[in-house]
mmCIF file of C-alpha atoms in Angstrom:
data_model
loop_
_atom_site.group_PDB
_atom_site.id
_atom_site.type_symbol
_atom_site.label_atom_id
_atom_site.label_comp_id
_atom_site.label_asym_id
_atom_site.label_seq_id
_atom_site.Cartn_x
_atom_site.Cartn_y
_atom_site.Cartn_z
ATOM 1 C CA UNK A 1 1.370 0.924 42.131
ATOM 2 C CA UNK A 2 -2.009 1.531 43.793
ATOM 3 C CA UNK A 3 -2.808 4.249 41.264
ATOM 4 C CA UNK A 4 -2.244 1.808 38.405
ATOM 5 C CA UNK A 5 -4.649 -0.749 39.926
ATOM 6 C CA UNK A 6 -7.295 1.892 40.472
ATOM 7 C CA UNK A 7 -6.925 3.070 36.876
ATOM 8 C CA UNK A 8 -7.316 -0.545 35.578
ATOM 9 C CA UNK A 9 -10.527 -1.069 37.559
ATOM 10 C CA UNK A 10 -11.980 2.177 36.223
ATOM 11 C CA UNK A 11 -11.112 1.189 32.648
ATOM 12 C CA UNK A 12 -12.722 -2.268 33.064
ATOM 13 C CA UNK A 13 -15.887 -0.712 34.420
ATOM 14 C CA UNK A 14 -16.007 1.676 31.503
ATOM 15 C CA UNK A 15 -15.615 -1.273 29.094
ATOM 16 C CA UNK A 16 -18.345 -3.400 30.704
ATOM 17 C CA UNK A 17 -20.833 -0.571 30.966
ATOM 18 C CA UNK A 18 -21.642 -0.354 27.184
ATOM 19 C CA UNK A 19 -22.126 -4.167 26.971
ATOM 20 C CA UNK A 20 -24.454 -4.168 29.912
ATOM 21 C CA UNK A 21 -26.407 -1.274 28.468
ATOM 22 C CA UNK A 22 -26.649 -3.091 25.081
ATOM 23 C CA UNK A 23 -27.937 -6.310 26.689
ATOM 24 C CA UNK A 24 -30.446 -4.319 28.724
ATOM 25 C CA UNK A 25 -31.632 -2.558 25.574
ATOM 26 C CA UNK A 26 -31.981 -5.918 23.735
ATOM 27 C CA UNK A 27 -34.007 -7.423 26.577
ATOM 28 C CA UNK A 28 -36.256 -4.386 26.647
ATOM 29 C CA UNK A 29 -36.744 -4.595 22.873
ATOM 30 C CA UNK A 30 -37.597 -8.290 23.166
ATOM 31 C CA UNK A 31 -40.161 -7.544 25.858
ATOM 32 C CA UNK A 32 -41.634 -4.765 23.739
ATOM 33 C CA UNK A 33 -41.851 -7.145 20.739
ATOM 34 C CA UNK A 34 -43.598 -9.812 22.801
ATOM 35 C CA UNK A 35 -45.935 -7.220 24.288
ATOM 36 C CA UNK A 36 -46.681 -6.027 20.751
ATOM 37 C CA UNK A 37 -47.453 -9.576 19.599
ATOM 38 C CA UNK A 38 -49.338 -10.905 22.616
ATOM 39 C CA UNK A 39 -50.191 -7.908 24.799
ATOM 40 C CA UNK A 40 -49.168 -7.259 28.385
ATOM 41 C CA UNK A 41 -49.106 -10.192 30.746
ATOM 42 C CA UNK A 42 -47.819 -12.821 28.266
ATOM 43 C CA UNK A 43 -44.332 -14.121 27.584
ATOM 44 C CA UNK A 44 -42.795 -16.514 25.055
ATOM 45 C CA UNK A 45 -41.240 -19.563 26.728
ATOM 46 C CA UNK A 46 -40.064 -21.646 23.760
ATOM 47 C CA UNK A 47 -41.024 -23.201 20.422
ATOM 48 C CA UNK A 48 -42.978 -26.218 19.195
ATOM 49 C CA UNK A 49 -42.298 -27.987 15.866
ATOM 50 C CA UNK A 50 -45.132 -29.847 14.125
ATOM 51 C CA UNK A 51 -45.982 -31.688 10.902
ATOM 52 C CA UNK A 52 -49.365 -32.703 9.461
ATOM 53 C CA UNK A 53 -50.293 -34.265 6.127
ATOM 54 C CA UNK A 54 -53.356 -35.421 4.265
ATOM 55 C CA UNK A 55 -54.230 -37.263 1.052
ATOM 56 C CA UNK A 56 -56.429 -35.880 -1.679
ATOM 57 C CA UNK A 57 -57.764 -37.192 -4.942
ATOM 58 C CA UNK A 58 -56.799 -35.292 -8.069
ATOM 59 C CA UNK A 59 -58.192 -35.824 -11.548
ATOM 60 C CA UNK A 60 -55.523 -36.229 -14.261
ATOM 61 C CA UNK A 61 -55.718 -33.495 -16.863
ATOM 62 C CA UNK A 62 -52.795 -34.432 -19.124
ATOM 63 C CA UNK A 63 -52.320 -37.482 -21.375
ATOM 64 C CA UNK A 64 -48.875 -38.236 -22.778
ATOM 65 C CA UNK A 65 -47.819 -40.686 -25.496
ATOM 66 C CA UNK A 66 -45.349 -40.948 -28.362
ATOM 67 C CA UNK A 67 -45.606 -41.650 -32.076
ATOM 68 C CA UNK A 68 -42.818 -42.781 -34.399
ATOM 69 C CA UNK A 69 -42.589 -42.302 -38.139
ATOM 70 C CA UNK A 70 -40.136 -44.417 -40.137
ATOM 71 C CA UNK A 71 -39.211 -43.616 -43.724
ATOM 72 C CA UNK A 72 -36.937 -45.442 -46.147
ATOM 73 C CA UNK A 73 -34.815 -44.118 -49.001
ATOM 74 C CA UNK A 74 -31.785 -44.744 -51.164
ATOM 75 C CA UNK A 75 -30.028 -41.894 -49.332
ATOM 76 C CA UNK A 76 -30.326 -40.093 -46.007
ATOM 77 C CA UNK A 77 -31.703 -37.055 -47.810
ATOM 78 C CA UNK A 78 -34.422 -39.034 -49.552
ATOM 79 C CA UNK A 79 -35.503 -40.725 -46.310
ATOM 80 C CA UNK A 80 -35.313 -37.425 -44.410
ATOM 81 C CA UNK A 81 -37.321 -35.503 -47.025
ATOM 82 C CA UNK A 82 -40.083 -38.119 -46.990
ATOM 83 C CA UNK A 83 -40.165 -38.007 -43.201
ATOM 84 C CA UNK A 84 -40.313 -34.209 -43.074
ATOM 85 C CA UNK A 85 -43.277 -33.973 -45.475
ATOM 86 C CA UNK A 86 -45.502 -36.339 -43.498
ATOM 87 C CA UNK A 87 -44.475 -35.075 -40.061
ATOM 88 C CA UNK A 88 -45.155 -31.496 -41.163
ATOM 89 C CA UNK A 89 -48.691 -32.505 -42.154
ATOM 90 C CA UNK A 90 -49.168 -34.355 -38.847
ATOM 91 C CA UNK A 91 -47.851 -31.429 -36.776
ATOM 92 C CA UNK A 92 -50.173 -29.009 -38.552
ATOM 93 C CA UNK A 93 -53.113 -31.314 -37.801
ATOM 94 C CA UNK A 94 -52.160 -31.297 -34.117
ATOM 95 C CA UNK A 95 -51.909 -27.499 -33.992
ATOM 96 C CA UNK A 96 -55.233 -27.131 -35.814
ATOM 97 C CA UNK A 97 -56.763 -29.503 -33.251
ATOM 98 C CA UNK A 98 -55.807 -27.199 -30.394
ATOM 99 C CA UNK A 99 -52.416 -28.462 -29.219
ATOM 100 C CA UNK A 100 -49.689 -25.899 -28.587
ATOM 101 C CA UNK A 101 -46.138 -26.023 -29.892
ATOM 102 C CA UNK A 102 -44.985 -26.521 -26.294
ATOM 103 C CA UNK A 103 -47.062 -29.735 -26.204
ATOM 104 C CA UNK A 104 -44.994 -31.297 -29.014
ATOM 105 C CA UNK A 105 -41.462 -32.490 -28.346
ATOM 106 C CA UNK A 106 -39.170 -34.441 -30.667
ATOM 107 C CA UNK A 107 -37.605 -36.908 -28.255
ATOM 108 C CA UNK A 108 -35.698 -38.972 -30.818
ATOM 109 C CA UNK A 109 -34.536 -38.438 -34.405
ATOM 110 C CA UNK A 110 -32.283 -41.159 -35.787
ATOM 111 C CA UNK A 111 -30.629 -41.934 -39.101
ATOM 112 C CA UNK A 112 -29.998 -45.620 -39.723
ATOM 113 C CA UNK A 113 -28.166 -47.446 -42.477
ATOM 114 C CA UNK A 114 -28.801 -51.059 -43.371
ATOM 115 C CA UNK A 115 -27.493 -53.443 -46.013
ATOM 116 C CA UNK A 116 -30.103 -55.751 -47.496
ATOM 117 C CA UNK A 117 -30.072 -58.410 -50.212
ATOM 118 C CA UNK A 118 -31.955 -57.328 -53.296
ATOM 119 C CA UNK A 119 -32.666 -60.043 -55.901
ATOM 120 C CA UNK A 120 -31.601 -59.491 -59.500
ATOM 121 C CA UNK A 121 -34.279 -60.962 -61.758
ATOM 122 C CA UNK A 122 -33.486 -62.658 -65.054
ATOM 123 C CA UNK A 123 -33.957 -60.476 -68.106
ATOM 124 C CA UNK A 124 -35.892 -63.138 -70.069
ATOM 125 C CA UNK A 125 -39.095 -64.585 -68.631
ATOM 126 C CA UNK A 126 -39.271 -68.374 -68.709
ATOM 127 C CA UNK A 127 -42.118 -70.832 -68.306
ATOM 128 C CA UNK A 128 -42.082 -74.281 -66.759
ATOM 129 C CA UNK A 129 -44.471 -77.067 -67.723
ATOM 130 C CA UNK A 130 -44.585 -80.197 -65.546
ATOM 131 C CA UNK A 131 -46.371 -83.550 -65.257
ATOM 132 C CA UNK A 132 -46.760 -85.814 -62.248
ATOM 133 C CA UNK A 133 -46.689 -89.299 -63.796
ATOM 134 C CA UNK A 134 -48.027 -92.539 -62.321
ATOM 135 C CA UNK A 135 -46.318 -95.707 -63.605
ATOM 136 C CA UNK A 136 -47.270 -99.329 -62.956
ATOM 137 C CA UNK A 137 -44.570 -101.757 -64.062
ATOM 138 C CA UNK A 138 -43.615 -105.411 -63.727
ATOM 139 C CA UNK A 139 -40.618 -105.804 -61.415
ATOM 140 C CA UNK A 140 -39.078 -108.202 -63.932
ATOM 141 C CA UNK A 141 -38.879 -105.281 -66.352
ATOM 142 C CA UNK A 142 -37.707 -102.687 -63.788
ATOM 143 C CA UNK A 143 -34.198 -102.171 -65.175
ATOM 144 C CA UNK A 144 -35.478 -101.988 -68.739
ATOM 145 C CA UNK A 145 -37.950 -99.277 -67.698
ATOM 146 C CA UNK A 146 -35.344 -97.220 -65.827
ATOM 147 C CA UNK A 147 -33.078 -97.372 -68.875
ATOM 148 C CA UNK A 148 -35.848 -95.784 -70.963
ATOM 149 C CA UNK A 149 -36.438 -93.142 -68.289
ATOM 150 C CA UNK A 150 -32.725 -92.310 -68.048
ATOM 151 C CA UNK A 151 -32.574 -91.683 -71.793
ATOM 152 C CA UNK A 152 -35.384 -89.141 -71.345
ATOM 153 C CA UNK A 153 -33.736 -87.344 -68.449
ATOM 154 C CA UNK A 154 -35.735 -89.026 -65.642
ATOM 155 C CA UNK A 155 -33.295 -90.147 -62.954
ATOM 156 C CA UNK A 156 -35.531 -90.200 -59.895
ATOM 157 C CA UNK A 157 -38.643 -92.335 -59.379
ATOM 158 C CA UNK A 158 -40.356 -93.212 -56.101
ATOM 159 C CA UNK A 159 -42.432 -96.235 -55.236
ATOM 160 C CA UNK A 160 -45.923 -95.507 -53.921
ATOM 161 C CA UNK A 161 -46.665 -98.079 -51.234
ATOM 162 C CA UNK A 162 -49.844 -96.328 -50.046
ATOM 163 C CA UNK A 163 -51.969 -96.639 -53.148
ATOM 164 C CA UNK A 164 -54.840 -98.718 -51.762
ATOM 165 C CA UNK A 165 -56.850 -98.277 -54.939
ATOM 166 C CA UNK A 166 -54.364 -100.360 -56.917
ATOM 167 C CA UNK A 167 -55.249 -103.989 -57.264
ATOM 168 C CA UNK A 168 -51.748 -105.379 -57.563
ATOM 169 C CA UNK A 169 -51.181 -108.763 -59.090
ATOM 170 C CA UNK A 170 -47.957 -110.632 -59.438
ATOM 171 C CA UNK A 171 -44.914 -108.392 -59.505
ATOM 172 C CA UNK A 172 -46.711 -105.188 -60.550
ATOM 173 C CA UNK A 173 -45.586 -102.121 -58.500
ATOM 174 C CA UNK A 174 -46.620 -98.460 -58.504
ATOM 175 C CA UNK A 175 -44.099 -95.633 -59.076
ATOM 176 C CA UNK A 176 -44.307 -91.845 -59.307
ATOM 177 C CA UNK A 177 -41.989 -89.404 -61.106
ATOM 178 C CA UNK A 178 -42.007 -85.825 -62.452
ATOM 179 C CA UNK A 179 -41.522 -84.516 -65.951
ATOM 180 C CA UNK A 180 -40.428 -80.864 -66.330
ATOM 181 C CA UNK A 181 -39.547 -78.670 -69.279
ATOM 182 C CA UNK A 182 -38.599 -74.974 -69.401
ATOM 183 C CA UNK A 183 -39.043 -72.688 -72.409
ATOM 184 C CA UNK A 184 -39.313 -69.019 -73.317
ATOM 185 C CA UNK A 185 -43.095 -69.301 -73.855
ATOM 186 C CA UNK A 186 -45.880 -71.097 -72.109
ATOM 187 C CA UNK A 187 -46.904 -72.935 -75.294
ATOM 188 C CA UNK A 188 -43.362 -74.069 -76.051
ATOM 189 C CA UNK A 189 -42.908 -75.494 -72.534
ATOM 190 C CA UNK A 190 -46.198 -77.356 -72.887
ATOM 191 C CA UNK A 191 -45.149 -78.873 -76.235
ATOM 192 C CA UNK A 192 -41.787 -80.001 -74.877
ATOM 193 C CA UNK A 193 -43.217 -81.823 -71.852
ATOM 194 C CA UNK A 194 -45.917 -83.435 -74.002
ATOM 195 C CA UNK A 195 -43.318 -84.643 -76.476
ATOM 196 C CA UNK A 196 -41.102 -86.107 -73.754
ATOM 197 C CA UNK A 197 -44.082 -87.855 -72.146
ATOM 198 C CA UNK A 198 -45.162 -89.332 -75.486
ATOM 199 C CA UNK A 199 -41.645 -90.634 -76.166
ATOM 200 C CA UNK A 200 -41.655 -92.467 -72.826
ATOM 201 C CA UNK A 201 -45.124 -93.910 -73.478
ATOM 202 C CA UNK A 202 -44.136 -95.188 -76.935
ATOM 203 C CA UNK A 203 -40.964 -96.880 -75.692
ATOM 204 C CA UNK A 204 -42.699 -98.477 -72.683
ATOM 205 C CA UNK A 205 -45.301 -100.036 -74.982
ATOM 206 C CA UNK A 206 -42.531 -101.965 -76.723
ATOM 207 C CA UNK A 207 -41.676 -103.661 -73.405
ATOM 208 C CA UNK A 208 -45.156 -105.008 -72.824
ATOM 209 C CA UNK A 209 -48.058 -104.348 -70.477
ATOM 210 C CA UNK A 210 -46.923 -101.239 -68.514
ATOM 211 C CA UNK A 211 -49.556 -98.695 -67.438
ATOM 212 C CA UNK A 212 -48.608 -94.992 -67.405
ATOM 213 C CA UNK A 213 -50.885 -92.010 -66.625
ATOM 214 C CA UNK A 214 -50.614 -88.275 -65.824
ATOM 215 C CA UNK A 215 -52.120 -87.370 -62.427
ATOM 216 C CA UNK A 216 -51.182 -83.642 -62.298
ATOM 217 C CA UNK A 217 -50.235 -80.940 -64.770
ATOM 218 C CA UNK A 218 -48.829 -77.437 -64.252
ATOM 219 C CA UNK A 219 -47.677 -74.714 -66.635
ATOM 220 C CA UNK A 220 -46.621 -71.360 -65.154
ATOM 221 C CA UNK A 221 -44.050 -68.614 -65.244
ATOM 222 C CA UNK A 222 -40.754 -69.731 -63.800
ATOM 223 C CA UNK A 223 -40.146 -66.902 -61.284
ATOM 224 C CA UNK A 224 -36.677 -67.840 -60.166
ATOM 225 C CA UNK A 225 -34.092 -65.220 -59.287
ATOM 226 C CA UNK A 226 -30.606 -65.908 -60.458
ATOM 227 C CA UNK A 227 -28.567 -63.656 -58.132
ATOM 228 C CA UNK A 228 -28.813 -61.133 -55.341
ATOM 229 C CA UNK A 229 -26.818 -58.014 -54.604
ATOM 230 C CA UNK A 230 -26.211 -56.128 -51.370
ATOM 231 C CA UNK A 231 -27.699 -52.647 -51.462
ATOM 232 C CA UNK A 232 -27.725 -49.911 -48.822
ATOM 233 C CA UNK A 233 -31.017 -48.627 -47.514
ATOM 234 C CA UNK A 234 -31.332 -45.551 -45.330
ATOM 235 C CA UNK A 235 -33.968 -45.010 -42.678
ATOM 236 C CA UNK A 236 -35.093 -42.023 -40.640
ATOM 237 C CA UNK A 237 -36.997 -42.653 -37.404
ATOM 238 C CA UNK A 238 -38.663 -39.602 -35.890
ATOM 239 C CA UNK A 239 -40.297 -39.978 -32.467
ATOM 240 C CA UNK A 240 -42.609 -37.218 -31.250
ATOM 241 C CA UNK A 241 -43.950 -36.908 -27.697
ATOM 242 C CA UNK A 242 -47.422 -35.367 -27.303
ATOM 243 C CA UNK A 243 -49.159 -33.778 -24.335
ATOM 244 C CA UNK A 244 -52.915 -33.741 -24.752
ATOM 245 C CA UNK A 245 -55.206 -31.940 -22.293
ATOM 246 C CA UNK A 246 -58.438 -32.594 -24.187
ATOM 247 C CA UNK A 247 -58.922 -36.337 -23.797
ATOM 248 C CA UNK A 248 -61.560 -36.374 -26.557
ATOM 249 C CA UNK A 249 -58.732 -35.701 -29.026
ATOM 250 C CA UNK A 250 -56.708 -38.815 -28.169
ATOM 251 C CA UNK A 251 -58.620 -41.174 -30.460
ATOM 252 C CA UNK A 252 -58.700 -38.637 -33.308
ATOM 253 C CA UNK A 253 -54.957 -38.019 -33.084
ATOM 254 C CA UNK A 254 -54.162 -41.732 -33.100
ATOM 255 C CA UNK A 255 -56.472 -42.305 -36.071
ATOM 256 C CA UNK A 256 -54.789 -39.496 -38.013
ATOM 257 C CA UNK A 257 -51.341 -40.886 -37.194
ATOM 258 C CA UNK A 258 -52.229 -44.355 -38.408
ATOM 259 C CA UNK A 259 -53.790 -42.911 -41.568
ATOM 260 C CA UNK A 260 -50.367 -41.368 -42.301
ATOM 261 C CA UNK A 261 -48.587 -44.691 -41.501
ATOM 262 C CA UNK A 262 -47.165 -43.160 -38.318
ATOM 263 C CA UNK A 263 -46.826 -45.788 -35.585
ATOM 264 C CA UNK A 264 -48.555 -44.982 -32.283
ATOM 265 C CA UNK A 265 -46.429 -46.394 -29.467
ATOM 266 C CA UNK A 266 -48.266 -48.178 -26.684
ATOM 267 C CA UNK A 267 -46.978 -45.880 -23.921
ATOM 268 C CA UNK A 268 -50.028 -43.778 -23.062
ATOM 269 C CA UNK A 269 -49.856 -42.356 -19.526
ATOM 270 C CA UNK A 270 -51.817 -39.797 -17.515
ATOM 271 C CA UNK A 271 -50.548 -37.105 -15.152
ATOM 272 C CA UNK A 272 -51.515 -33.895 -13.383
ATOM 273 C CA UNK A 273 -50.331 -30.562 -14.778
ATOM 274 C CA UNK A 274 -48.428 -27.998 -12.691
ATOM 275 C CA UNK A 275 -51.429 -25.670 -12.925
ATOM 276 C CA UNK A 276 -53.767 -28.290 -11.504
ATOM 277 C CA UNK A 277 -51.314 -29.107 -8.720
ATOM 278 C CA UNK A 278 -51.101 -25.412 -7.809
ATOM 279 C CA UNK A 279 -54.895 -25.132 -7.708
ATOM 280 C CA UNK A 280 -55.060 -28.142 -5.404
ATOM 281 C CA UNK A 281 -52.467 -26.619 -3.083
ATOM 282 C CA UNK A 282 -54.329 -23.325 -2.871
ATOM 283 C CA UNK A 283 -57.606 -25.085 -2.132
ATOM 284 C CA UNK A 284 -56.192 -27.084 0.787
ATOM 285 C CA UNK A 285 -53.457 -24.974 2.386
ATOM 286 C CA UNK A 286 -55.826 -23.127 4.761
ATOM 287 C CA UNK A 287 -57.366 -26.386 5.860
ATOM 288 C CA UNK A 288 -53.937 -27.928 6.538
ATOM 289 C CA UNK A 289 -52.857 -24.843 8.482
ATOM 290 C CA UNK A 290 -55.938 -25.196 10.654
ATOM 291 C CA UNK A 291 -55.052 -28.857 11.302
ATOM 292 C CA UNK A 292 -51.538 -27.772 12.253
ATOM 293 C CA UNK A 293 -52.876 -25.267 14.809
ATOM 294 C CA UNK A 294 -55.344 -27.800 16.258
ATOM 295 C CA UNK A 295 -52.572 -30.369 16.690
ATOM 296 C CA UNK A 296 -50.374 -27.802 18.465
ATOM 297 C CA UNK A 297 -53.168 -26.744 20.838
ATOM 298 C CA UNK A 298 -53.865 -30.366 21.751
ATOM 299 C CA UNK A 299 -50.224 -30.867 22.648
ATOM 300 C CA UNK A 300 -49.911 -27.617 24.653
ATOM 301 C CA UNK A 301 -52.963 -28.227 26.818
ATOM 302 C CA UNK A 302 -54.520 -25.492 28.990
ATOM 303 C CA UNK A 303 -51.392 -23.987 30.559
ATOM 304 C CA UNK A 304 -49.829 -22.689 27.374
ATOM 305 C CA UNK A 305 -51.034 -20.917 24.282
ATOM 306 C CA UNK A 306 -49.899 -21.100 20.682
ATOM 307 C CA UNK A 307 -47.965 -18.072 19.545
ATOM 308 C CA UNK A 308 -47.061 -16.827 16.097
ATOM 309 C CA UNK A 309 -45.411 -19.058 13.505
ATOM 310 C CA UNK A 310 -41.665 -18.652 13.106
ATOM 311 C CA UNK A 311 -41.489 -21.073 10.178
ATOM 312 C CA UNK A 312 -43.939 -22.706 7.754
ATOM 313 C CA UNK A 313 -43.311 -25.058 4.830
ATOM 314 C CA UNK A 314 -45.874 -26.572 2.462
ATOM 315 C CA UNK A 315 -45.007 -29.446 0.095
ATOM 316 C CA UNK A 316 -46.844 -31.834 -2.200
ATOM 317 C CA UNK A 317 -45.747 -35.317 -3.260
ATOM 318 C CA UNK A 318 -47.563 -37.679 -5.583
ATOM 319 C CA UNK A 319 -48.420 -41.220 -4.665
ATOM 320 C CA UNK A 320 -49.151 -42.374 -8.195
ATOM 321 C CA UNK A 321 -47.023 -43.807 -11.002
ATOM 322 C CA UNK A 322 -46.461 -41.157 -13.662
ATOM 323 C CA UNK A 323 -44.114 -41.999 -16.500
ATOM 324 C CA UNK A 324 -41.787 -39.025 -16.521
ATOM 325 C CA UNK A 325 -39.943 -40.310 -19.593
ATOM 326 C CA UNK A 326 -42.084 -41.963 -22.277
ATOM 327 C CA UNK A 327 -40.816 -45.228 -23.678
ATOM 328 C CA UNK A 328 -39.031 -44.719 -26.955
ATOM 329 C CA UNK A 329 -39.326 -47.416 -29.572
ATOM 330 C CA UNK A 330 -37.023 -45.648 -32.006
ATOM 331 C CA UNK A 331 -33.694 -46.574 -30.457
ATOM 332 C CA UNK A 332 -32.999 -49.092 -33.218
ATOM 333 C CA UNK A 333 -34.603 -50.317 -36.382
ATOM 334 C CA UNK A 334 -35.377 -53.670 -34.788
ATOM 335 C CA UNK A 335 -37.039 -51.984 -31.822
ATOM 336 C CA UNK A 336 -39.069 -49.772 -34.144
ATOM 337 C CA UNK A 337 -40.318 -52.725 -36.167
ATOM 338 C CA UNK A 338 -41.197 -54.611 -32.987
ATOM 339 C CA UNK A 339 -43.207 -51.670 -31.666
ATOM 340 C CA UNK A 340 -45.807 -51.661 -34.404
ATOM 341 C CA UNK A 341 -49.013 -52.665 -32.713
ATOM 342 C CA UNK A 342 -52.515 -51.735 -33.805
ATOM 343 C CA UNK A 343 -53.875 -52.441 -30.333
ATOM 344 C CA UNK A 344 -53.330 -49.241 -28.348
ATOM 345 C CA UNK A 345 -54.444 -49.355 -24.737
ATOM 346 C CA UNK A 346 -56.721 -46.338 -24.132
ATOM 347 C CA UNK A 347 -58.371 -46.371 -20.710
ATOM 348 C CA UNK A 348 -60.337 -43.833 -18.726
ATOM 349 C CA UNK A 349 -57.846 -42.314 -16.268
ATOM 350 C CA UNK A 350 -58.447 -42.935 -12.587
ATOM 351 C CA UNK A 351 -58.195 -40.241 -9.935
ATOM 352 C CA UNK A 352 -54.645 -39.856 -8.693
ATOM 353 C CA UNK A 353 -53.620 -39.467 -5.062
ATOM 354 C CA UNK A 354 -51.722 -36.433 -3.842
ATOM 355 C CA UNK A 355 -50.065 -36.174 -0.416
ATOM 356 C CA UNK A 356 -49.916 -32.623 0.993
ATOM 357 C CA UNK A 357 -47.596 -31.928 3.914
ATOM 358 C CA UNK A 358 -47.335 -28.812 6.102
ATOM 359 C CA UNK A 359 -44.686 -28.333 8.746
ATOM 360 C CA UNK A 360 -44.152 -25.369 11.028
ATOM 361 C CA UNK A 361 -42.527 -23.953 14.137
ATOM 362 C CA UNK A 362 -44.628 -21.856 16.614
ATOM 363 C CA UNK A 363 -43.783 -19.891 19.703
ATOM 364 C CA UNK A 364 -45.194 -21.177 22.987
ATOM 365 C CA UNK A 365 -46.783 -18.440 25.123
ATOM 366 C CA UNK A 366 -47.935 -18.401 28.730
ATOM 367 C CA UNK A 367 -49.295 -15.816 31.134
ATOM 368 C CA UNK A 368 -46.834 -13.999 33.372
ATOM 369 C CA UNK A 369 -47.390 -15.073 36.984
ATOM 370 C CA UNK A 370 -46.773 -12.193 39.432
#
């Protein structure tokens, strides 16, 4: 039994020996690494985590806005073909002006169908001649007068109680009525209304002292529509988003769009390109790193030193409102029609604010005290 125990102890020692040697080797390697980084007499005692940030002004270098072109046709193809011709001309103008294909994005292309009432005009043109007639009659003869008017197709007369120029006497009252005649020619309509008026005048004279005059005359084409039919109209609404880096082109592009009857949507916004953001980061990263080191040294004081960085991260966030998705006025025909506005707000872009943040983790080093 004693031999078995002795053998077990020997085996355990043999098993522990490689682990101990490995740990010793790791510790020696760690000391060699620290000596390589900081020289003899220094040792790493921990880590410190820090964050610093700063704000910077950045000039916008990109303008973004959308335009919408609406075309109408008796079929989708007709409306689409019309749209394609004009938009092709507009796109070529943009490319010739210096924009790239990547700066042009079709963000909405919609086909719409709408039923509208279309009047059906009469085949024969007619003319209407009319008189406005002033009539002064004795109330005792009122029913006799209306009988004459009824025979001539006049069934509506109105009393004028506001004629202050009339010197009324007795039972004399002032009335107004209209005479109208329609014919296939202007001359014929005129003759008919004259004839009817003369018939009334002649018959009123037989009743006695009744005054009748014409105060207004009109003879014009009778533009009345008899019926209307429902017809289908087809619309194509094409909305294009533009990125413009040369701000001097904005006014020229909008003028060209309006010359082609393309609506310029009032959604102009300014932003900073990825290239400009990268330039800003490169310009300020060294300065932020220096601020990070200074903050660490202030916190460590005189007893410890700042070692190498184990981790660094550099981020940028904007503190300005950039419209990532331009407003689209082409979602419906009603919205498109409501968007037409000749007053486009073009303002000089203000500097935008960018927040740069750097965070890092550093080793803390101190001298070895013997």
